[in-house]
Short mmCIF file of C-alpha atoms in Angstrom, two decimals:
data_model
loop_
_atom_site.label_atom_id
_atom_site.label_comp_id
_atom_site.label_asym_id
_atom_site.label_seq_id
_atom_site.Cartn_x
_atom_site.Cartn_y
_atom_site.Cartn_z
CA MET A 12 5.48 12.64 5.68
CA ALA A 13 3.95 9.60 6.34
CA LEU A 14 3.80 6.80 3.55
CA ALA A 15 0.66 5.82 1.96
CA HIS A 16 0.46 2.45 3.06
CA THR A 17 0.54 4.07 6.63
CA ARG A 18 -2.18 6.46 6.12
CA ARG A 19 -4.18 4.23 4.55
CA LEU A 20 -3.81 1.69 7.85
CA ASN A 21 -4.70 4.62 10.14
CA LYS A 22 -7.89 5.40 8.37
CA GLU A 23 -9.06 1.35 8.56
CA LEU A 24 -7.66 2.00 12.42
CA ALA A 25 -9.67 4.65 12.97
CA GLU A 26 -12.34 2.78 11.83
CA ILE A 27 -11.77 -0.48 13.65
CA HIS A 28 -11.81 1.60 16.84
CA ALA A 29 -15.25 3.29 15.90
CA GLY A 30 -16.72 -0.84 15.78
CA THR A 31 -15.47 -4.28 14.66
CA PRO A 32 -18.24 -7.02 13.33
CA VAL A 33 -19.80 -9.34 16.17
CA GLY A 34 -16.71 -11.64 16.91
CA ILE A 35 -13.79 -10.54 15.24
CA ASN A 36 -11.69 -8.13 17.93
CA LEU A 37 -8.39 -6.32 17.25
CA VAL A 38 -5.88 -7.34 19.99
CA ASN A 39 -3.04 -5.35 18.98
CA ALA A 40 -1.81 -2.42 16.03
CA ASP A 41 1.17 -0.73 17.90
CA THR A 42 3.03 -0.66 14.56
CA PHE A 43 2.02 -0.68 10.83
CA GLU A 44 3.82 -3.44 10.33
CA LYS A 45 1.82 -6.05 12.42
CA TRP A 46 -1.92 -6.21 13.86
CA LEU A 47 -3.32 -8.86 15.43
CA PHE A 48 -7.29 -10.16 15.83
CA THR A 49 -9.38 -12.50 17.51
CA ILE A 50 -11.66 -14.59 15.63
CA GLU A 51 -14.37 -16.20 16.95
CA VAL A 52 -17.29 -18.55 15.07
CA MET A 53 -20.66 -16.86 16.37
CA GLY A 54 -23.54 -19.50 16.63
CA THR A 55 -23.38 -23.14 16.01
CA SER A 56 -20.35 -24.27 14.17
CA GLU A 57 -17.30 -26.70 13.85
CA TYR A 58 -15.59 -24.40 16.02
CA GLU A 59 -18.42 -23.19 18.57
CA ALA A 60 -16.77 -21.58 21.94
CA LYS A 61 -13.06 -21.37 20.49
CA LYS A 62 -11.20 -18.35 19.80
CA PHE A 63 -8.25 -18.14 17.23
CA LEU A 64 -5.61 -15.57 16.36
CA LEU A 65 -5.22 -13.83 13.53
CA MET A 66 -1.81 -12.00 12.32
CA PHE A 67 -1.86 -9.43 9.64
CA ARG A 68 1.34 -8.70 8.38
CA PHE A 69 1.50 -5.57 5.99
CA ASP A 70 4.64 -3.62 3.94
CA ASN A 71 4.66 -0.63 1.78
CA THR A 72 3.08 -2.49 -1.01
CA TYR A 73 -0.14 -2.40 0.75
CA PRO A 74 -2.96 -2.27 -0.29
CA ILE A 75 -1.72 -2.89 -3.96
CA SER A 76 -0.69 -6.02 -2.71
CA ALA A 77 -2.36 -8.67 -0.31
CA PRO A 78 -0.82 -8.37 3.33
CA ALA A 79 0.38 -11.65 4.99
CA VAL A 80 -2.51 -13.19 7.13
CA GLN A 81 -2.07 -16.26 9.21
CA PHE A 82 -3.51 -18.27 12.58
CA VAL A 83 -0.88 -18.01 15.33
CA VAL A 84 0.47 -21.27 16.09
CA ASP A 85 2.00 -21.16 19.25
CA ASP A 86 2.16 -22.52 23.06
CA THR A 87 -1.37 -21.14 23.46
CA HIS A 88 -2.60 -20.22 20.44
CA LYS A 89 -3.67 -23.05 17.70
CA ALA A 90 -4.85 -22.80 14.15
CA PRO A 91 -8.60 -24.24 13.64
CA VAL A 92 -8.41 -27.73 12.04
CA HIS A 93 -10.21 -26.73 8.53
CA PRO A 94 -9.34 -28.21 5.41
CA HIS A 95 -8.11 -24.41 4.25
CA VAL A 96 -6.07 -24.14 7.02
CA TYR A 97 -2.54 -25.46 7.22
CA SER A 98 -1.37 -26.69 11.01
CA ASN A 99 0.83 -23.98 10.51
CA GLY A 100 -1.71 -21.18 10.59
CA HIS A 101 -1.42 -20.62 6.72
CA ILE A 102 -4.34 -19.94 5.29
CA CYS A 103 -5.17 -20.78 1.72
CA ALA A 104 -7.87 -18.28 0.92
CA SER A 105 -8.32 -16.96 -2.89
CA ILE A 106 -8.74 -13.25 -1.84
CA LEU A 107 -4.82 -13.69 -0.23
CA GLY A 108 -3.38 -14.38 -3.39
CA ARG A 109 -2.32 -12.20 -5.75
CA GLU A 110 -5.26 -12.97 -8.47
CA GLY A 111 -8.21 -12.75 -5.71
CA TRP A 112 -6.78 -9.48 -3.78
CA SER A 113 -8.33 -6.04 -4.55
CA PRO A 114 -7.01 -3.29 -2.94
CA VAL A 115 -10.51 -2.21 -2.03
CA LEU A 116 -10.42 -4.35 -0.12
CA THR A 117 -9.30 -4.04 3.94
CA VAL A 118 -8.25 -5.59 6.65
CA ILE A 119 -12.02 -6.25 8.32
CA ALA A 120 -12.85 -7.37 4.98
CA VAL A 121 -10.01 -9.99 5.27
CA CYS A 122 -11.60 -10.70 8.82
CA ILE A 123 -15.24 -11.45 7.97
CA THR A 124 -13.75 -13.50 5.14
CA ILE A 125 -12.13 -15.82 7.73
CA GLN A 126 -14.54 -16.02 9.78
CA SER A 127 -17.15 -16.98 7.29
CA MET A 128 -15.02 -19.34 6.00
CA LEU A 129 -14.49 -21.13 8.93
CA ALA A 130 -18.44 -20.82 10.03
CA SER A 131 -19.64 -22.77 6.19
CA CYS A 132 -17.13 -25.85 7.17
CA LYS A 133 -18.86 -28.91 7.22
CA LYS A 134 -16.52 -31.66 8.21
CA LYS A 135 -12.76 -30.51 10.69
CA GLU A 136 -9.99 -32.12 8.66
CA PRO A 137 -7.06 -30.47 7.61
CA PRO A 138 -5.56 -29.97 4.34
CA LEU A 139 -5.27 -33.01 2.20
CA ASP A 140 -1.57 -32.02 1.67
CA ASN A 141 -0.82 -30.58 4.83
CA ASP A 142 1.96 -33.10 5.39
CA ARG A 143 3.84 -32.19 2.09
CA TYR A 144 3.28 -28.36 2.74
CA VAL A 145 4.12 -27.97 6.51
CA PRO A 146 7.71 -28.89 6.54
CA ARG A 147 8.78 -27.02 3.46
CA ALA A 148 6.78 -24.02 3.99
CA PRO A 149 8.57 -20.30 4.43
CA GLU A 150 7.50 -18.48 7.29
CA ASN A 151 5.83 -15.65 5.75
CA PRO A 152 2.65 -17.17 3.98
CA LYS A 153 3.06 -14.65 0.83
CA LYS A 154 6.53 -16.06 0.63
CA VAL A 155 5.14 -19.61 -0.86
CA SER A 156 6.70 -20.71 -3.89
CA ILE A 157 4.33 -21.92 -6.75
CA SER A 158 5.66 -25.45 -6.64
CA LEU A 159 3.85 -25.34 -3.27
CA MET A 160 0.66 -23.86 -3.61
CA VAL A 161 -0.90 -27.13 -4.93
CA SER A 162 -4.80 -25.49 -3.79
CA PRO A 163 -6.32 -28.03 -1.68
CA LEU A 164 -9.40 -26.10 -3.44
CA LEU A 165 -8.61 -28.17 -6.49
CA ALA A 166 -7.41 -31.10 -5.08
CA MET B 22 12.73 8.74 15.75
CA SER B 23 12.21 5.19 17.46
CA LYS B 24 9.31 3.43 15.53
CA ARG B 25 6.83 3.64 18.40
CA ASN B 26 7.09 7.16 18.49
CA ARG B 27 7.00 7.45 14.86
CA LEU B 28 4.09 5.71 15.27
CA GLN B 29 2.62 7.75 17.98
CA SER B 30 3.02 11.41 16.57
CA LEU B 31 1.25 10.05 13.28
CA LEU B 32 -1.74 9.04 15.33
CA ASP B 33 -1.91 12.37 17.30
CA SER B 34 -2.03 13.95 13.99
CA SER B 35 -5.12 14.71 13.20
CA ILE B 36 -6.60 12.98 9.88
CA ALA B 37 -9.86 13.57 8.22
CA ASP B 38 -12.49 10.75 8.86
CA PRO B 39 -16.32 10.48 8.13
CA SER B 40 -16.74 9.69 11.83
CA ASP B 41 -15.94 13.06 12.37
CA PHE B 42 -19.75 14.09 11.64
CA PRO B 43 -22.20 13.19 14.48
CA GLN B 44 -24.71 12.95 11.21
CA ARG B 45 -24.72 9.60 9.38
CA GLU B 46 -25.66 11.41 6.36
CA LEU B 47 -22.72 13.67 6.22
CA GLY B 48 -20.45 11.26 7.25
CA HIS B 49 -21.40 9.15 3.99
CA LEU B 50 -21.28 12.00 1.99
CA ASP B 51 -17.61 12.52 3.27
CA SER B 52 -16.88 9.24 2.69
CA SER B 53 -18.55 8.99 -1.01
CA LEU B 54 -16.29 11.31 -1.83
CA THR B 55 -12.87 9.46 -1.14
CA CYS B 56 -11.00 6.73 -3.07
CA LYS B 57 -11.80 3.01 -2.42
CA ILE B 58 -8.05 2.21 -2.24
CA CYS B 59 -6.15 5.17 -0.38
CA ARG B 60 -9.16 5.98 1.42
CA GLU B 61 -8.46 9.75 0.76
CA PHE B 62 -10.31 12.24 -0.81
CA TYR B 63 -9.79 11.87 -5.11
CA ARG B 64 -6.79 13.30 -6.31
CA GLY B 65 -7.40 13.73 -9.86
CA PRO B 66 -10.35 11.58 -9.91
CA VAL B 67 -10.52 9.02 -13.18
CA SER B 68 -13.72 6.69 -14.01
CA LEU B 69 -12.72 3.21 -16.23
CA SER B 70 -15.27 2.20 -18.31
CA CYS B 71 -17.19 0.26 -15.74
CA GLY B 72 -17.95 3.55 -14.23
CA HIS B 73 -16.26 3.17 -10.88
CA CYS B 74 -13.75 6.27 -9.93
CA PHE B 75 -10.58 6.10 -8.23
CA CYS B 76 -7.75 8.14 -7.71
CA SER B 77 -5.14 8.21 -10.88
CA LEU B 78 -2.09 7.73 -9.36
CA CYS B 79 -4.12 4.61 -7.33
CA ILE B 80 -5.64 3.09 -10.38
CA ARG B 81 -2.52 3.52 -12.15
CA ASN B 82 -0.36 1.79 -9.49
CA SER B 83 -2.76 -0.82 -9.36
CA MET B 84 -2.95 -1.66 -12.93
CA THR B 85 0.82 -2.01 -12.32
CA SER B 86 0.02 -5.29 -10.58
CA LYS B 87 -3.75 -6.47 -12.19
CA GLN B 88 -5.46 -5.16 -15.35
CA GLU B 89 -8.62 -5.05 -13.77
CA CYS B 90 -11.05 -2.71 -11.81
CA PRO B 91 -10.57 -3.35 -7.89
CA VAL B 92 -14.22 -2.95 -7.35
CA CYS B 93 -16.07 -4.84 -9.59
CA ARG B 94 -13.34 -7.01 -11.10
CA LYS B 95 -14.21 -6.43 -14.64
CA CYS B 96 -11.27 -6.40 -17.20
CA ALA B 97 -9.78 -2.77 -17.45
CA ASN B 98 -6.52 -1.11 -19.07
CA GLU B 99 -4.51 2.31 -18.91
CA GLY B 100 -6.90 3.02 -21.93
CA GLN B 101 -10.05 3.23 -20.45
CA ILE B 102 -8.79 5.63 -17.84
CA ARG B 103 -10.69 8.92 -17.93
CA PRO B 104 -10.32 12.26 -15.84
CA VAL B 105 -14.13 12.99 -14.22
CA ALA B 106 -13.55 16.84 -14.06
CA ALA B 107 -16.94 17.57 -12.27
CA LEU B 108 -16.27 15.07 -9.58
CA GLU B 109 -12.68 16.53 -9.12
CA GLU B 110 -14.56 20.31 -8.76
CA ILE B 111 -17.08 18.59 -6.14
CA VAL B 112 -14.17 17.49 -3.98
CA GLU B 113 -12.25 20.54 -4.23
CA SER B 114 -15.38 22.53 -3.26
CA TRP B 115 -16.78 19.78 -0.50
CA LYS B 116 -12.85 20.03 0.56
CA ALA B 117 -12.78 23.51 0.68
CA ALA B 118 -16.22 24.06 2.79
CA ARG B 119 -15.75 20.68 4.85
CA ALA B 120 -14.29 22.79 8.18
CA LEU B 121 -17.67 25.14 7.64
CA VAL B 122 -19.84 22.16 7.01
CA LEU B 123 -18.05 20.44 10.20
CA THR B 124 -18.71 23.17 12.86
CA LEU B 125 -21.98 23.84 11.70
CA ALA B 126 -22.92 20.01 11.88
CA THR B 127 -20.77 19.38 15.56
CA ALA B 128 -22.16 22.59 16.86
CA ASN B 129 -26.20 21.49 15.74
CA GLY B 130 -25.91 17.61 16.36
CA GLU B 131 -24.72 17.54 19.86
CA SER B 132 -23.01 19.93 22.29
CA SER B 133 -19.97 21.30 19.75
CA ARG B 134 -17.00 18.66 20.07
CA LEU B 135 -14.34 20.85 18.27
CA THR B 136 -13.10 24.46 18.98
CA PRO B 137 -12.89 26.33 15.92
CA GLU B 138 -9.35 26.03 15.67
CA GLU B 139 -9.82 22.03 16.04
CA SER B 140 -12.23 21.92 12.99
CA ILE B 141 -9.48 23.44 10.80
CA SER B 142 -7.40 21.02 11.56
CA ALA B 143 -9.86 18.49 10.43
CA ILE B 144 -9.57 19.95 6.66
CA ALA B 145 -8.95 17.24 4.21
CA GLY B 146 -6.64 15.23 3.15
CA PRO B 147 -3.85 13.26 4.44
CA SER B 148 -2.69 13.31 7.84
CA THR B 149 -1.62 16.50 8.42
CA PRO B 150 0.96 17.15 11.43
CA ASN B 151 0.42 19.43 13.48
CA LYS B 152 3.76 20.95 13.74
CA ARG B 153 3.76 23.40 10.60
CA ARG B 154 7.37 23.25 10.31
CA LYS B 155 7.40 19.80 8.54
CA LEU B 156 4.86 20.49 6.12
CA VAL B 157 7.84 22.72 4.37
CA SER B 158 10.00 21.15 2.15
CA GLU B 159 13.88 22.08 2.18
CA ASP B 160 12.65 24.13 -1.27
CA GLY B 161 10.41 26.15 0.75
CA LEU B 162 7.46 24.56 -1.07
CA ILE B 163 4.53 24.05 1.18
CA ASP B 164 1.55 21.59 0.51
CA CYS B 165 -1.71 23.94 0.57
CA PRO B 166 -4.08 21.87 3.29
CA ILE B 167 -7.21 23.10 0.44
CA CYS B 168 -6.18 22.30 -2.71
CA HIS B 169 -2.75 20.03 -2.01
CA THR B 170 -0.56 22.23 -4.54
CA PHE B 171 2.50 23.66 -3.80
CA VAL B 172 3.08 26.69 -2.82
CA PRO B 173 5.81 28.69 -1.20
CA PHE B 174 5.82 28.95 2.34
CA ASP B 175 5.83 32.64 2.01
CA ALA B 176 2.77 33.05 -0.23
CA ILE B 177 1.09 29.88 1.69
CA ASN B 178 -1.73 32.64 3.48
CA MET B 179 -2.01 35.04 0.11
CA HIS B 180 -2.51 31.70 -1.71
CA ILE B 181 -5.42 30.41 0.76
CA ASP B 182 -6.61 34.25 1.11
CA SER B 183 -7.09 34.35 -2.63
CA GLY B 184 -9.47 31.07 -2.92
CA CYS B 185 -6.14 28.69 -4.09
CA LYS B 186 -6.68 30.96 -7.73
CA SER B 187 -3.19 31.76 -7.45
CA THR B 188 -1.69 28.01 -7.68
CA SER B 189 0.24 27.77 -10.56
CA THR B 190 1.56 31.63 -10.82
CA PRO B 191 5.35 31.48 -9.52
CA SER B 192 6.04 28.40 -10.84
CA LYS B 193 4.46 29.28 -14.74
CA PRO B 194 7.64 30.56 -16.50
CA LYS B 195 9.61 27.42 -14.99
CA GLN B 196 7.08 24.92 -16.25
CA LYS B 197 7.10 26.52 -19.30
CA ALA B 198 10.61 26.16 -19.88
CA GLU B 199 10.44 22.46 -18.69
CA TRP B 200 7.81 21.45 -21.18
CA SER B 201 9.97 23.06 -23.96
CA LYS B 202 13.15 21.15 -22.51
CA VAL B 203 11.21 17.72 -22.85
CA PHE B 204 9.58 18.15 -25.69
CA SER B 205 12.42 20.14 -28.12
CA LYS B 206 14.16 17.26 -27.86
CA ARG B 207 12.18 14.48 -28.32
CA SER B 208 9.60 16.21 -30.75
CA LYS B 209 9.22 15.63 -34.21
CA ASP B 210 5.68 16.98 -35.01
CA SER B 211 6.40 19.87 -32.10
CA ALA B 212 2.24 20.61 -32.43
CA GLN B 213 1.00 17.66 -31.08
CA GLU B 214 4.21 16.76 -28.84
CA SER B 215 3.42 20.17 -27.11
CA ASP B 216 -0.08 19.32 -26.02
CA PRO B 217 -0.33 20.17 -22.23
CA ASP B 218 -2.79 17.35 -21.73
CA ARG B 219 -0.40 14.92 -23.53
CA ARG B 220 0.49 11.37 -21.83
CA LEU B 221 3.24 9.52 -21.66
CA PRO B 222 2.65 6.23 -23.80
CA LYS B 223 2.98 2.85 -22.27
CA LEU B 224 6.21 1.18 -23.41
CA ASN B 225 7.59 -2.36 -23.84
CA TYR B 226 10.72 -2.09 -22.13
CA HIS B 227 11.30 -5.48 -22.92
CA THR B 228 12.13 -5.07 -26.73
CA MET B 229 13.84 -1.68 -26.05
CA LYS B 230 17.67 -1.68 -25.28
CA GLU B 231 19.05 -0.38 -22.37
CA LYS B 232 20.85 2.82 -24.12
CA GLN B 233 17.13 4.14 -25.05
CA ILE B 234 15.43 3.63 -21.78
CA ARG B 235 18.09 5.79 -20.29
CA GLU B 236 18.06 8.12 -23.12
CA LEU B 237 14.42 8.58 -22.36
CA LEU B 238 14.93 9.27 -18.65
CA SER B 239 17.97 11.79 -19.25
CA GLN B 240 15.23 13.60 -21.64
CA ALA B 241 12.89 13.83 -18.55
CA GLU B 242 15.69 15.18 -16.56
CA LEU B 243 15.78 12.07 -14.26
CA SER B 244 18.46 9.70 -12.74
CA THR B 245 19.98 7.28 -15.21
CA ALA B 246 21.36 5.25 -12.67
CA GLY B 247 21.48 1.51 -11.88
CA ASP B 248 21.21 -1.48 -14.40
CA LYS B 249 18.31 -1.88 -17.14
CA ASN B 250 16.16 -3.61 -14.47
CA ALA B 251 16.23 -0.20 -12.42
CA LEU B 252 15.87 2.37 -15.21
CA THR B 253 13.00 0.63 -16.30
CA ALA B 254 11.30 0.78 -13.07
CA ARG B 255 11.96 4.05 -12.56
CA HIS B 256 10.72 5.25 -16.42
CA GLN B 257 7.51 2.66 -15.07
CA GLN B 258 7.12 4.86 -12.03
CA TRP B 259 7.69 8.01 -13.75
CA THR B 260 4.93 7.31 -16.33
CA ILE B 261 2.64 6.82 -13.74
CA LEU B 262 3.04 9.93 -11.55
CA TYR B 263 3.23 11.56 -14.68
CA ASN B 264 -0.61 10.81 -16.50
CA SER B 265 -1.68 10.81 -13.03
CA ASN B 266 -0.74 14.25 -12.93
CA GLN B 267 -2.14 15.08 -16.08
CA ASP B 268 -5.36 13.52 -15.26
CA ARG B 269 -5.55 16.06 -12.79
CA SER B 270 -7.15 19.54 -14.26
CA ALA B 271 -4.92 22.14 -15.13
CA SER B 272 -5.42 24.24 -11.99
CA GLN B 273 -4.39 21.43 -10.03
CA ARG B 274 -1.54 19.91 -11.68
CA GLN B 275 1.73 19.92 -10.16
CA ASP B 276 4.83 20.63 -12.34
CA LEU B 277 7.44 18.75 -13.15
CA GLU B 278 10.47 19.58 -10.59
CA ARG B 279 7.31 18.34 -8.09
CA ILE B 280 6.82 14.96 -9.76
CA ARG B 281 10.46 14.12 -9.99
CA LYS B 282 10.66 14.47 -6.48
CA GLU B 283 7.84 11.90 -5.97
CA LEU B 284 9.77 10.09 -8.02
CA LYS B 285 12.93 9.95 -5.72
CA LYS B 286 10.42 9.90 -2.71
CA TRP B 287 9.12 6.38 -4.26
CA GLU B 288 12.59 5.34 -4.98
CA ALA B 289 13.79 5.78 -1.61
CA GLU B 290 10.88 3.94 0.12
CA GLY B 291 11.60 0.96 -2.78
CA LYS B 292 15.46 1.17 -0.89
CA ALA B 293 14.09 1.09 2.73
CA ARG B 294 12.25 -1.64 1.75
CA LYS B 295 15.33 -4.07 -0.20
CA VAL B 296 17.91 -3.97 2.35
CA ASP B 297 21.32 -3.14 0.13
CA ILE B 298 24.02 -5.13 1.52
CA ASP B 299 27.31 -3.46 0.61
CA ASP B 300 29.93 -5.28 2.33
CA THR B 301 28.45 -9.45 2.83
CA ASP B 302 31.15 -10.48 4.74
CA GLU B 303 30.28 -7.80 7.70
CA TYR B 304 26.64 -8.80 7.33
CA GLN B 305 27.11 -12.23 8.00
CA ARG B 306 29.37 -11.45 10.88
CA LEU B 307 26.67 -9.03 12.23
CA HIS B 308 23.95 -11.18 11.63
CA LYS B 309 25.47 -14.83 12.45
CA GLN B 310 23.78 -15.27 15.77
CA ASP B 311 20.29 -15.22 13.66
CA PHE B 312 21.85 -17.51 10.95
CA ILE B 313 22.49 -20.01 13.63
CA GLU B 314 19.58 -19.81 15.17
CA LEU B 315 17.56 -19.92 12.30
CA ILE B 316 19.52 -23.29 11.15
CA GLU B 317 19.00 -24.56 14.59
CA ARG B 318 15.55 -23.78 14.56
CA ALA B 319 15.06 -25.18 10.83
CA ARG B 320 17.11 -28.65 12.09
CA ARG B 321 14.58 -29.28 14.71
CA SER B 322 11.40 -28.84 12.66
CA ARG B 323 12.92 -30.99 9.69
CA PHE B 324 13.87 -33.67 12.46
CA HIS B 325 10.37 -33.47 14.07
CA SER B 326 8.60 -33.37 10.63
CA HIS B 327 10.71 -36.44 9.24
CA LYS B 328 10.87 -38.99 11.82
CA PRO B 329 8.07 -40.54 11.46
CA GLN B 330 8.99 -40.96 7.56
CA SER B 331 12.33 -41.95 8.00
CA SER B 332 10.87 -45.12 10.24
CA ARG B 333 9.03 -45.80 6.88
CA GLY B 334 12.72 -45.99 5.19
CA ARG B 335 13.51 -43.01 4.32
CA GLU B 336 16.77 -41.81 5.24
CA GLY B 337 17.30 -37.79 5.84
CA GLY B 338 19.53 -36.28 2.67
CA SER B 339 20.93 -32.87 2.99
CA PRO B 340 20.46 -31.78 6.98
CA ILE B 341 19.29 -28.31 6.21
CA GLU B 342 16.41 -27.68 4.24
CA GLU B 343 17.37 -25.04 1.76
CA PRO B 344 14.67 -22.63 1.84
CA GLU B 345 14.78 -22.10 5.00
CA VAL B 346 18.14 -20.51 4.99
CA SER B 347 18.00 -18.68 1.87
CA GLU B 348 14.95 -16.95 3.38
CA VAL B 349 17.11 -15.50 6.08
CA THR B 350 19.26 -13.60 3.47
CA ASP B 351 17.00 -11.42 1.94
CA PRO B 352 14.42 -11.29 4.64
CA ILE B 353 12.53 -7.98 3.47
CA GLU B 354 12.42 -8.64 -0.90
CA VAL B 355 9.06 -8.65 -1.74
CA ASP B 356 8.24 -10.71 -5.03
#
């Protein structure tokens, strides 16, 4: 029998196939471990006409704990320059952390949050501690240790 | 079976979804009877003091990580959990009526999308694999597609024909015996303990000795293998499963043997997530290439990131950043 988290993801996938919000498009959901979306900010903003690739990774604690979400950074993709986005693609958003996540949130809800986070950006600059964070950060943003998490929100 | 195949079979299996209905109103009715956490029809619906409802099991699991209502984020705890009998009845009636409503709605809405057989397979609940054989567990029990209780495979037709009423009869004598087993050992005040609606209390495992937890587990006829952490996790999950079963109305409850099975399944899932490495040498040999690659990558990224700094007089220390490598040794570990 299917695991609880794959059943829930299956339901979300059905909703995504039925339609996603403007600017958010599914690229790949071949497995229930990793999904990819493109995020585009609509209207006038600092990120006009730019597309970013957003990666979700799930384990079997989903949806009780948050998925691991980050922007893909490789030869063809870059992370947006934003005070809450590190240059390695890691995102500092309260809903992705232990305190801010709620099991009623969905993949699409996270996409919308990140889209609006980009849309509301007034000044394109990297997080203050970007140079300190990036070389030390683990590959998976969910495994960031507390000592590294000096939030740019507070800084 | 490969990952891809498993996924495909999962996608092919029919899943009840509000979008089955062509009319938006019916789709909304359908989705309003689902739990916001698991997105399936409420199983043992309970409410918190803020009024939001969830499956008992979902909210109890959620509370292990955070004591708040997932919808409105108001503080909440296990003590607030109250079964909502009326909602349970509504969900069960809707599940029974859904196929019929769907047939009527689709025939009405547009040219009939589903054949009668298809609409029956679209009844409620978890993804239902098309192959019936898959639904039968080793002990010959089958998950009833209507009421989700476990019924002997041979009796499933009779069970459905009788409107799911005969559910607990086959297991009742056994259930009683289980109850008396659980309670006779533990109880001094048997009148209170034999209350069939009793919930297990939340325990403070930190102040308990390993032996006490082991005793509790053996009283509940559960495995007593593992260290204190394993015992604690097992008993905690047992309490969650047991209490969420208690939050269902008596006719919907599963017997203890079934809950023990669910606990085993839960533990197996946890093991799958946490790779047990018995032979560390063998593991290192097998993954040597991966380690080398990762160390190489770590060196490179370190070299790049430290280059500008070293020109300012900072010389590199140890050749490898420790966290990068320790990440590798247990890549699937969560928390």
